[in-house]
Coordinates of C-alpha atoms in Angstrom, one line a residue:
M1 CA 0.3 0.3 -0.1
S2 CA 0.5 2.9 -1.0
R3 CA 1.3 6.0 1.8
L4 CA -1.1 8.1 0.6
G5 CA -3.2 4.3 0.9
R6 CA -2.0 4.3 4.2
V7 CA -3.2 7.2 5.2
R8 CA -6.5 7.6 3.2
A9 CA -6.9 4.8 5.4
E10 CA -6.3 5.3 9.0
T11 CA -8.7 9.2 8.1
G12 CA -11.3 6.6 8.0
A13 CA -10.9 4.6 10.5
G14 CA -10.2 8.1 12.8
W15 CA -13.0 9.5 11.2
R16 CA -15.3 6.1 11.7
A17 CA -14.3 6.2 14.7
F18 CA -14.6 10.2 15.9
I19 CA -19.3 9.6 14.4
R20 CA -19.6 6.6 17.0
R21 CA -18.3 7.9 20.0
R22 CA -21.7 10.6 20.1
T23 CA -20.6 12.2 23.7
A24 CA -17.1 13.8 21.9
V25 CA -19.3 14.6 18.7
F26 CA -21.9 16.4 20.9
F27 CA -19.6 18.0 22.9
T28 CA -16.7 19.7 20.0
F29 CA -20.1 21.3 18.4
F30 CA -22.1 22.3 21.6
F31 CA -18.7 24.0 23.6
P32 CA -18.5 26.4 21.2
V33 CA -22.5 27.6 21.2
I34 CA -22.3 27.5 24.3
L35 CA -19.5 29.9 25.0
I36 CA -21.2 31.6 22.2
V37 CA -24.5 32.3 23.3
I38 CA -23.6 33.2 27.3
F39 CA -20.5 35.5 26.2
G40 CA -22.3 37.3 22.9
A41 CA -25.8 37.0 23.2
L42 CA -26.7 37.1 26.9
V43 CA -23.6 38.7 28.8
R44 CA -23.1 40.6 25.1
T45 CA -20.1 43.6 24.4
D46 CA -20.0 47.3 25.5
P47 CA -18.0 48.5 23.1
G48 CA -16.3 51.5 25.5
G49 CA -17.8 51.0 28.6
G50 CA -14.2 48.3 30.3
G51 CA -14.1 45.2 31.5
L52 CA -14.0 42.3 30.3
F53 CA -16.5 42.8 26.9
A54 CA -14.7 46.3 26.0
E55 CA -14.3 45.8 22.6
P56 CA -16.6 45.9 19.6
P57 CA -18.9 41.8 18.7
A58 CA -15.7 40.9 16.2
Y59 CA -12.5 41.7 17.7
Y60 CA -13.5 38.0 19.4
V61 CA -14.1 35.7 16.8
P62 CA -11.1 35.1 17.1
G63 CA -11.2 33.9 20.5
Y64 CA -14.4 31.8 19.3
L65 CA -13.1 29.9 16.4
A66 CA -9.5 28.8 19.0
V67 CA -11.7 26.9 20.9
V68 CA -12.1 24.0 19.1
V69 CA -9.4 25.4 16.9
L70 CA -7.0 25.0 20.0
F71 CA -9.2 22.1 23.3
T72 CA -10.5 19.4 19.6
P73 CA -6.9 18.8 19.0
L74 CA -6.0 18.9 22.3
S75 CA -8.0 17.2 24.0
R76 CA -8.8 14.5 21.1
L77 CA -4.8 13.8 19.7
G78 CA -3.8 13.5 23.4
S79 CA -6.2 11.0 25.1
E80 CA -6.0 9.3 21.4
V81 CA -2.4 8.7 21.6
A82 CA -3.1 7.7 25.3
R83 CA -5.4 4.8 24.4
H84 CA -3.1 4.1 21.9
R85 CA -0.9 2.9 24.6
E86 CA -2.7 1.1 27.0
G87 CA -4.1 -0.6 24.6
S88 CA -0.6 -1.9 22.8
R89 CA -2.1 -0.2 19.1
F90 CA 1.9 1.2 19.1
E91 CA 3.8 -2.1 19.2
K92 CA 1.0 -3.4 16.6
L93 CA 1.7 -0.2 14.3
A94 CA 5.1 -1.3 15.1
T95 CA 4.6 -3.9 12.4
T96 CA 3.0 -2.1 9.9
P97 CA 4.6 0.4 6.7
Q98 CA 2.8 3.1 8.4
T99 CA 5.2 5.3 10.4
R100 CA 4.3 7.7 13.5
A101 CA 4.3 10.4 11.7
E102 CA 1.7 8.9 8.8
W103 CA -0.1 8.5 12.0
L104 CA -0.5 11.7 13.1
L105 CA -0.6 13.0 9.8
A106 CA -4.6 11.0 9.4
Q107 CA -5.1 11.9 13.1
T108 CA -4.6 15.2 12.0
V109 CA -6.7 15.1 8.6
V110 CA -10.0 13.3 10.4
N111 CA -9.6 17.0 12.9
A112 CA -9.6 19.6 10.4
V113 CA -12.3 18.8 9.3
I114 CA -14.6 18.0 12.0
I115 CA -13.2 21.4 13.4
G116 CA -14.2 23.0 9.5
L117 CA -17.6 22.1 10.1
A118 CA -17.5 23.2 13.9
S119 CA -15.9 26.4 12.5
L120 CA -18.9 27.2 9.7
L121 CA -21.4 26.5 12.3
I122 CA -19.7 29.2 15.0
L123 CA -19.2 31.4 12.7
A124 CA -23.0 31.7 11.8
L125 CA -23.9 31.6 15.5
V126 CA -21.6 35.0 16.6
V127 CA -23.1 36.7 13.2
V128 CA -25.9 35.5 13.8
L129 CA -26.4 35.9 17.3
T130 CA -23.9 39.2 18.0
G131 CA -24.6 41.0 14.7
A132 CA -20.9 41.2 14.1
E133 CA -20.1 43.1 10.9
I134 CA -16.5 40.2 9.9
A135 CA -15.3 40.5 6.3
F136 CA -15.4 36.2 4.8
S137 CA -11.2 35.9 4.5
A138 CA -10.1 32.7 2.2
L139 CA -7.2 33.4 5.2
L140 CA -8.9 31.7 7.5
V141 CA -9.7 28.5 5.7
P142 CA -5.9 28.3 5.1
Y143 CA -5.5 29.2 9.3
I144 CA -8.1 26.9 10.9
L145 CA -6.2 23.5 9.1
V146 CA -2.3 25.3 10.6
G147 CA -4.0 25.9 13.8
V148 CA -5.0 21.5 14.0
V149 CA -1.6 21.1 12.6
C150 CA -0.3 23.2 16.0
F151 CA -2.5 22.0 18.4
C152 CA -2.5 18.0 16.9
G153 CA 1.8 18.6 17.2
V154 CA 1.7 19.7 21.4
G155 CA -1.9 17.2 21.5
A156 CA 0.1 13.8 20.5
M157 CA 3.5 15.1 22.8
L158 CA 0.0 15.3 26.0
G159 CA -0.6 12.0 25.2
S160 CA 2.9 10.3 25.0
Y161 CA 3.7 11.5 28.1
T162 CA 0.8 12.0 30.7
D163 CA 0.5 8.1 32.3
S164 CA -2.9 7.6 31.3
Q165 CA -5.9 9.6 28.7
D166 CA -7.4 11.2 31.9
G167 CA -4.1 12.9 32.4
A168 CA -4.6 13.4 28.7
V169 CA -7.0 15.3 29.5
A170 CA -6.6 16.7 32.1
A171 CA -3.3 18.7 31.6
S172 CA -5.3 19.6 28.0
N173 CA -7.0 21.9 29.8
A174 CA -4.6 23.1 32.7
I175 CA -2.5 24.0 28.9
G176 CA -5.6 24.8 27.2
L177 CA -6.7 27.2 29.5
P178 CA -4.7 30.1 30.2
L179 CA -4.0 29.8 26.4
L180 CA -7.9 30.3 25.1
F181 CA -7.6 33.1 27.6
L182 CA -4.1 35.0 27.7
S183 CA -3.3 35.0 23.0
E184 CA -5.0 38.4 22.9
T185 CA -7.7 36.0 22.0
F186 CA -10.7 37.3 24.3
I187 CA -8.3 39.5 26.7
S188 CA -6.0 42.7 25.2
L189 CA -3.2 43.3 25.8
E190 CA -3.8 46.4 27.4
Q191 CA -6.0 44.7 29.8
L192 CA -2.2 43.0 31.5
P193 CA -0.4 43.6 32.9
G194 CA 3.2 44.9 30.9
W195 CA 5.5 42.7 31.4
F196 CA 3.8 39.9 31.2
E197 CA 3.6 41.3 27.3
P198 CA 6.8 38.9 26.3
L199 CA 4.7 35.5 28.0
V200 CA 1.6 35.9 25.6
N201 CA 4.3 36.2 22.3
L202 CA 5.0 32.3 23.0
S203 CA 1.8 31.1 22.8
P204 CA 1.5 30.2 19.2
L205 CA -3.0 30.8 20.5
T206 CA -1.9 34.2 19.8
Y207 CA -0.2 34.9 16.2
F208 CA -4.1 32.6 14.7
A209 CA -5.7 35.2 17.2
R210 CA -3.6 38.5 15.9
G211 CA -3.7 37.0 12.0
V212 CA -7.7 36.1 12.3
R213 CA -8.7 39.7 13.6
A214 CA -6.8 40.6 11.8
A215 CA -9.1 38.9 8.2
T216 CA -12.2 38.9 9.8
D217 CA -11.6 42.5 11.9
P218 CA -12.2 45.2 9.2
N219 CA -11.9 47.6 12.4
A220 CA -8.8 46.0 13.8
A221 CA -6.2 48.1 14.0
T222 CA -3.6 45.2 13.9
A223 CA 0.3 46.7 12.8
A224 CA 2.6 44.9 9.8
V225 CA 5.2 42.1 10.9
A226 CA 8.1 43.6 9.5
G227 CA 6.7 45.6 6.6
V228 CA 4.1 42.6 5.8
D229 CA 0.0 42.6 5.4
P230 CA -0.7 41.2 9.5
A231 CA -2.3 39.2 8.6
L232 CA 0.0 36.9 5.8
A233 CA 2.6 37.9 8.7
N234 CA 1.1 36.5 11.5
L235 CA -0.1 33.4 9.4
G236 CA 4.2 32.4 7.6
I237 CA 5.0 31.9 11.8
L238 CA 1.6 30.2 12.9
A239 CA 3.0 27.6 10.0
V240 CA 6.9 27.9 11.3
L241 CA 5.1 26.9 15.3
A242 CA 3.6 23.8 13.3
A243 CA 5.7 22.3 11.4
V244 CA 7.8 22.5 15.2
F245 CA 5.7 21.2 17.1
F246 CA 4.0 18.4 14.9
A247 CA 7.8 17.4 13.8
L248 CA 7.5 17.4 17.3
G249 CA 4.7 15.0 18.4
A250 CA 5.4 12.6 15.3
R251 CA 8.2 12.3 17.0
S252 CA 7.3 11.8 20.2
I253 CA 4.6 8.6 19.7
P254 CA 6.4 5.6 21.7
T255 CA 6.8 2.5 18.6
T256 CA 6.4 0.8 21.8
D257 CA 5.0 1.2 24.9

């Protein structure tokens, strides 16, 4: 079987495994919807009024998208790798021509499809429920795809180095929650202490949020990076980080356990 055939077969198996878990399907789409309803429709934003939601609704679009782009790969890949370790499935995988990178690529494709569908739902709800005025840029697609690749790599590392599925899920939440709120998604830099800015710049999600905001919010004040359009510059930085984390994630997957 060719490399493409092996990836295609594993992708099909991963997709069927996901849709059989109805609870996972439900919460993948339900959790971001709840956030939009609570923060976007009930709490609402108060531009110029101070506080947490002091920006126009379009400002928070990257944050809503980040919920699925960040949490779904971390929790799903982390628990998937941990489950394979507990069942000694990687030992069986080592006896086949399929490599760890091919296995991770197939899982990433499955996550990309899931998150792509969830992102469409999120964008529609944000426009309908919050009245956000956003531009539907073609750059949204590569941002979501590259973001998924990046955090699938991180999720693979979590599943490889934690001791159980529960540990992988706990680690994904411990890492994901701070990243979600401290990466220029729901909280702007102006609301954080000045000394914290260098830490914000260490988060891959920061470049996702900045780039998506530059691409979707026509009123966003985004500075060019080294003279390059911010939407393209942040995508380039995110792509480099995604390649690094994907390689580290594939390398961390055990051949035996």
